[in-house]
Amino acid sequence: MGLDAPPVEETTLNIFNIPNLLSISRILAVPLFVILMLEPSPLRALIAGIVFALASATDWLDGYLARRWGQVTKIGKLLDPVADKILIMSAFIILVEIEVIYAWIAVVFIAREFVVTGLRSIASTEGVVIPAENLGKYKVGAQITAVLALLLHYYINHAWLKDLGWIAIWIAMVLSVVSAMQYFKAYGKQLN
């Protein structure tokens, strides 16, 4: 099948396909990540970073496999972005909890997700589909880089890792705001 296969009809069998199971595994990785970072030590931060990195890798892999194998499902379209948001937002909340980043940074990221998700929900009730923007993908990449760099800094305490983490946070924040504005612009164009 082609890379852009249409969604298949939902059945119990195809709901539990490999791409959807990868999305579910990303959600299930969150409690392990959180438990490791509730009482952080350098070693626990390293293990949490590995868990986070593996879970983040499933974000790319589940979408690729779903398209490649023609296993794009409605439940998968829901699970994938929800799993992404749970993983990333949990990481930022934990970084606030262990006093690595400021709370307002996590609030900006979380608020952006609520606003964009709300806008897309409103648009869908009006029959308007707002496709995901590439900037949103770059934003997620910057967020993942920030979390991993700050966790590794917690593990080995090299200043360049902290600097990389903060640079990635600022890039992610700019991309968050700009991509949110793109969603509103796309919604306005669709209405016109």
mmCIF file of C-alpha atoms in Angstrom:
data_model
loop_
_atom_site.group_PDB
_atom_site.id
_atom_site.type_symbol
_atom_site.label_atom_id
_atom_site.label_comp_id
_atom_site.label_asym_id
_atom_site.label_seq_id
_atom_site.Cartn_x
_atom_site.Cartn_y
_atom_site.Cartn_z
ATOM 1 C CA MET A 1 0.000 0.000 0.000
ATOM 2 C CA GLY A 2 1.052 3.598 -0.478
ATOM 3 C CA LEU A 3 2.410 5.858 2.215
ATOM 4 C CA ASP A 4 -0.789 7.876 2.366
ATOM 5 C CA ALA A 5 -3.295 5.084 2.784
ATOM 6 C CA PRO A 6 -6.795 6.168 3.818
ATOM 7 C CA PRO A 7 -8.127 5.262 7.260
ATOM 8 C CA VAL A 8 -9.353 1.689 7.426
ATOM 9 C CA GLU A 9 -12.701 0.640 8.840
ATOM 10 C CA GLU A 10 -12.486 0.245 12.627
ATOM 11 C CA THR A 11 -12.593 -3.291 13.968
ATOM 12 C CA THR A 12 -11.315 -4.775 17.200
ATOM 13 C CA LEU A 13 -8.450 -6.383 15.296
ATOM 14 C CA ASN A 14 -7.121 -3.261 13.635
ATOM 15 C CA ILE A 15 -7.543 -1.041 16.695
ATOM 16 C CA PHE A 16 -4.786 -3.085 18.333
ATOM 17 C CA ASN A 17 -2.373 -2.810 15.427
ATOM 18 C CA ILE A 18 1.326 -2.109 15.955
ATOM 19 C CA PRO A 19 1.119 1.669 15.322
ATOM 20 C CA ASN A 20 -1.679 2.054 17.894
ATOM 21 C CA LEU A 21 0.160 -0.159 20.378
ATOM 22 C CA LEU A 22 3.205 2.098 19.976
ATOM 23 C CA SER A 23 1.030 5.119 20.822
ATOM 24 C CA ILE A 24 -0.324 3.282 23.862
ATOM 25 C CA SER A 25 3.231 2.379 24.912
ATOM 26 C CA ARG A 26 4.099 6.093 24.833
ATOM 27 C CA ILE A 27 1.264 6.789 27.264
ATOM 28 C CA LEU A 28 2.308 3.869 29.491
ATOM 29 C CA ALA A 29 5.902 5.164 29.579
ATOM 30 C CA VAL A 30 4.756 8.365 31.303
ATOM 31 C CA PRO A 31 4.140 6.867 34.791
ATOM 32 C CA LEU A 32 7.578 5.199 34.716
ATOM 33 C CA PHE A 33 9.187 8.488 33.667
ATOM 34 C CA VAL A 34 7.350 10.389 36.404
ATOM 35 C CA ILE A 35 8.179 7.832 39.122
ATOM 36 C CA LEU A 36 11.868 7.984 38.192
ATOM 37 C CA MET A 37 11.882 11.768 38.481
ATOM 38 C CA LEU A 38 9.830 12.133 41.682
ATOM 39 C CA GLU A 39 12.981 11.529 43.710
ATOM 40 C CA PRO A 40 15.620 12.392 41.136
ATOM 41 C CA SER A 41 19.238 11.394 41.299
ATOM 42 C CA PRO A 42 21.734 11.569 38.456
ATOM 43 C CA LEU A 43 21.231 7.866 37.673
ATOM 44 C CA ARG A 44 17.433 8.111 37.827
ATOM 45 C CA ALA A 45 17.580 11.169 35.544
ATOM 46 C CA LEU A 46 19.636 9.164 33.045
ATOM 47 C CA ILE A 47 17.159 6.249 33.123
ATOM 48 C CA ALA A 48 14.234 8.694 32.833
ATOM 49 C CA GLY A 49 15.988 10.283 29.844
ATOM 50 C CA ILE A 50 16.314 6.887 28.176
ATOM 51 C CA VAL A 51 12.622 6.134 28.832
ATOM 52 C CA PHE A 52 11.680 9.553 27.442
ATOM 53 C CA ALA A 53 13.914 9.132 24.367
ATOM 54 C CA LEU A 54 12.496 5.691 23.550
ATOM 55 C CA ALA A 55 8.928 6.910 24.052
ATOM 56 C CA SER A 56 9.624 9.951 21.866
ATOM 57 C CA ALA A 57 11.003 7.716 19.109
ATOM 58 C CA THR A 58 7.673 5.873 18.972
ATOM 59 C CA ASP A 59 6.039 9.172 17.971
ATOM 60 C CA TRP A 60 7.742 9.079 14.598
ATOM 61 C CA LEU A 61 7.605 5.292 14.246
ATOM 62 C CA ASP A 62 3.861 4.826 14.868
ATOM 63 C CA GLY A 63 2.884 7.368 12.217
ATOM 64 C CA TYR A 64 5.353 6.016 9.703
ATOM 65 C CA LEU A 65 4.192 2.412 10.171
ATOM 66 C CA ALA A 66 0.501 3.349 10.100
ATOM 67 C CA ARG A 67 0.917 5.070 6.729
ATOM 68 C CA ARG A 68 3.333 2.478 5.338
ATOM 69 C CA TRP A 69 1.173 -0.504 6.289
ATOM 70 C CA GLY A 70 -2.162 1.155 5.562
ATOM 71 C CA GLN A 71 -3.151 0.941 9.233
ATOM 72 C CA VAL A 72 -4.295 4.521 9.737
ATOM 73 C CA THR A 73 -7.344 4.301 12.013
ATOM 74 C CA LYS A 74 -9.625 6.809 13.698
ATOM 75 C CA ILE A 75 -8.476 5.625 17.116
ATOM 76 C CA GLY A 76 -4.869 6.015 15.970
ATOM 77 C CA LYS A 77 -5.552 9.576 14.859
ATOM 78 C CA LEU A 78 -6.775 10.248 18.399
ATOM 79 C CA LEU A 79 -4.151 8.231 20.297
ATOM 80 C CA ASP A 80 -1.086 9.646 18.537
ATOM 81 C CA PRO A 81 -1.504 13.346 19.383
ATOM 82 C CA VAL A 82 -2.885 12.568 22.850
ATOM 83 C CA ALA A 83 0.133 10.374 23.615
ATOM 84 C CA ASP A 84 2.468 13.110 22.379
ATOM 85 C CA LYS A 85 0.853 15.744 24.556
ATOM 86 C CA ILE A 86 0.788 13.545 27.664
ATOM 87 C CA LEU A 87 4.464 12.645 27.275
ATOM 88 C CA ILE A 88 5.770 16.145 26.545
ATOM 89 C CA MET A 89 3.600 17.970 29.068
ATOM 90 C CA SER A 90 4.425 15.444 31.804
ATOM 91 C CA ALA A 91 8.108 16.028 31.153
ATOM 92 C CA PHE A 92 7.749 19.792 31.460
ATOM 93 C CA ILE A 93 5.682 19.476 34.643
ATOM 94 C CA ILE A 94 8.381 17.225 36.140
ATOM 95 C CA LEU A 95 11.079 19.727 35.129
ATOM 96 C CA VAL A 96 9.111 22.383 37.025
ATOM 97 C CA GLU A 97 8.721 20.043 40.022
ATOM 98 C CA ILE A 98 12.471 19.433 40.260
ATOM 99 C CA GLU A 99 13.104 23.186 39.770
ATOM 100 C CA VAL A 100 14.932 22.907 36.454
ATOM 101 C CA ILE A 101 12.557 25.227 34.544
ATOM 102 C CA TYR A 102 10.104 27.927 35.583
ATOM 103 C CA ALA A 103 6.418 27.082 35.922
ATOM 104 C CA TRP A 104 5.363 29.780 33.453
ATOM 105 C CA ILE A 105 7.237 27.947 30.684
ATOM 106 C CA ALA A 106 5.197 24.790 31.236
ATOM 107 C CA VAL A 107 2.045 26.929 31.375
ATOM 108 C CA VAL A 108 2.849 28.465 27.963
ATOM 109 C CA PHE A 109 3.302 25.028 26.394
ATOM 110 C CA ILE A 110 0.210 23.539 28.026
ATOM 111 C CA ALA A 111 -1.947 26.574 27.222
ATOM 112 C CA ARG A 112 -0.867 26.421 23.574
ATOM 113 C CA GLU A 113 -1.931 22.780 23.345
ATOM 114 C CA PHE A 114 -5.337 23.530 24.876
ATOM 115 C CA VAL A 115 -5.897 26.503 22.568
ATOM 116 C CA VAL A 116 -4.902 24.656 19.376
ATOM 117 C CA THR A 117 -6.825 21.512 20.336
ATOM 118 C CA GLY A 118 -9.889 23.611 21.164
ATOM 119 C CA LEU A 119 -9.644 25.499 17.875
ATOM 120 C CA ARG A 120 -9.330 22.269 15.897
ATOM 121 C CA SER A 121 -12.333 20.830 17.762
ATOM 122 C CA ILE A 122 -14.461 23.885 16.992
ATOM 123 C CA ALA A 123 -13.335 23.769 13.371
ATOM 124 C CA SER A 124 -14.215 20.086 13.040
ATOM 125 C CA THR A 125 -17.763 20.701 14.324
ATOM 126 C CA GLU A 126 -18.111 23.173 11.462
ATOM 127 C CA GLY A 127 -16.754 20.649 8.964
ATOM 128 C CA VAL A 128 -13.435 22.477 8.693
ATOM 129 C CA VAL A 129 -10.278 20.371 8.811
ATOM 130 C CA ILE A 130 -7.127 22.185 9.888
ATOM 131 C CA PRO A 131 -4.140 20.007 8.971
ATOM 132 C CA ALA A 132 -1.118 19.833 11.241
ATOM 133 C CA GLU A 133 1.549 22.375 10.394
ATOM 134 C CA ASN A 134 5.234 21.567 9.951
ATOM 135 C CA LEU A 135 6.147 24.177 12.558
ATOM 136 C CA GLY A 136 4.275 22.079 15.126
ATOM 137 C CA LYS A 137 6.544 19.144 14.290
ATOM 138 C CA TYR A 138 9.630 21.313 14.701
ATOM 139 C CA LYS A 139 8.198 22.570 17.998
ATOM 140 C CA VAL A 140 7.904 19.000 19.265
ATOM 141 C CA GLY A 141 11.469 18.306 18.122
ATOM 142 C CA ALA A 142 12.713 21.343 20.044
ATOM 143 C CA GLN A 143 10.714 20.290 23.118
ATOM 144 C CA ILE A 144 12.161 16.765 23.011
ATOM 145 C CA THR A 145 15.670 18.202 22.615
ATOM 146 C CA ALA A 146 15.095 20.519 25.584
ATOM 147 C CA VAL A 147 13.841 17.750 27.864
ATOM 148 C CA LEU A 148 16.639 15.344 26.932
ATOM 149 C CA ALA A 149 19.364 17.993 27.272
ATOM 150 C CA LEU A 150 18.084 19.114 30.686
ATOM 151 C CA LEU A 151 17.784 15.523 31.918
ATOM 152 C CA LEU A 152 21.313 14.756 30.727
ATOM 153 C CA HIS A 153 22.515 17.949 32.409
ATOM 154 C CA TYR A 154 20.955 16.675 35.622
ATOM 155 C CA TYR A 155 22.912 13.428 35.099
ATOM 156 C CA ILE A 156 26.363 14.726 34.114
ATOM 157 C CA ASN A 157 26.118 18.458 34.947
ATOM 158 C CA HIS A 158 27.850 19.844 31.859
ATOM 159 C CA ALA A 159 27.036 23.512 31.288
ATOM 160 C CA TRP A 160 26.690 23.067 27.509
ATOM 161 C CA LEU A 161 23.794 20.637 28.055
ATOM 162 C CA LYS A 162 21.973 23.195 30.177
ATOM 163 C CA ASP A 163 22.631 25.849 27.514
ATOM 164 C CA LEU A 164 21.373 23.505 24.770
ATOM 165 C CA GLY A 165 18.252 22.756 26.838
ATOM 166 C CA TRP A 166 17.461 26.436 27.321
ATOM 167 C CA ILE A 167 18.119 27.308 23.685
ATOM 168 C CA ALA A 168 15.761 24.485 22.667
ATOM 169 C CA ILE A 169 13.120 25.736 25.138
ATOM 170 C CA TRP A 170 13.225 29.240 23.658
ATOM 171 C CA ILE A 171 13.049 27.863 20.125
ATOM 172 C CA ALA A 172 10.112 25.654 21.145
ATOM 173 C CA MET A 173 8.335 28.614 22.749
ATOM 174 C CA VAL A 174 8.700 30.761 19.618
ATOM 175 C CA LEU A 175 7.536 27.866 17.430
ATOM 176 C CA SER A 176 4.609 27.245 19.807
ATOM 177 C CA VAL A 177 3.330 30.791 19.448
ATOM 178 C CA VAL A 178 3.968 31.048 15.693
ATOM 179 C CA SER A 179 2.423 27.651 14.931
ATOM 180 C CA ALA A 180 -0.633 28.490 17.061
ATOM 181 C CA MET A 181 -1.028 31.678 15.020
ATOM 182 C CA GLN A 182 -0.788 29.574 11.837
ATOM 183 C CA TYR A 183 -3.680 27.423 13.058
ATOM 184 C CA PHE A 184 -5.836 30.509 13.608
ATOM 185 C CA LYS A 185 -4.849 31.862 10.191
ATOM 186 C CA ALA A 186 -5.677 28.515 8.529
ATOM 187 C CA TYR A 187 -9.032 28.440 10.334
ATOM 188 C CA GLY A 188 -9.820 31.954 9.142
ATOM 189 C CA LYS A 189 -8.967 31.018 5.547
ATOM 190 C CA GLN A 190 -11.179 27.938 5.728
ATOM 191 C CA LEU A 191 -14.114 30.022 6.982
ATOM 192 C CA ASN A 192 -13.702 32.459 4.104
#
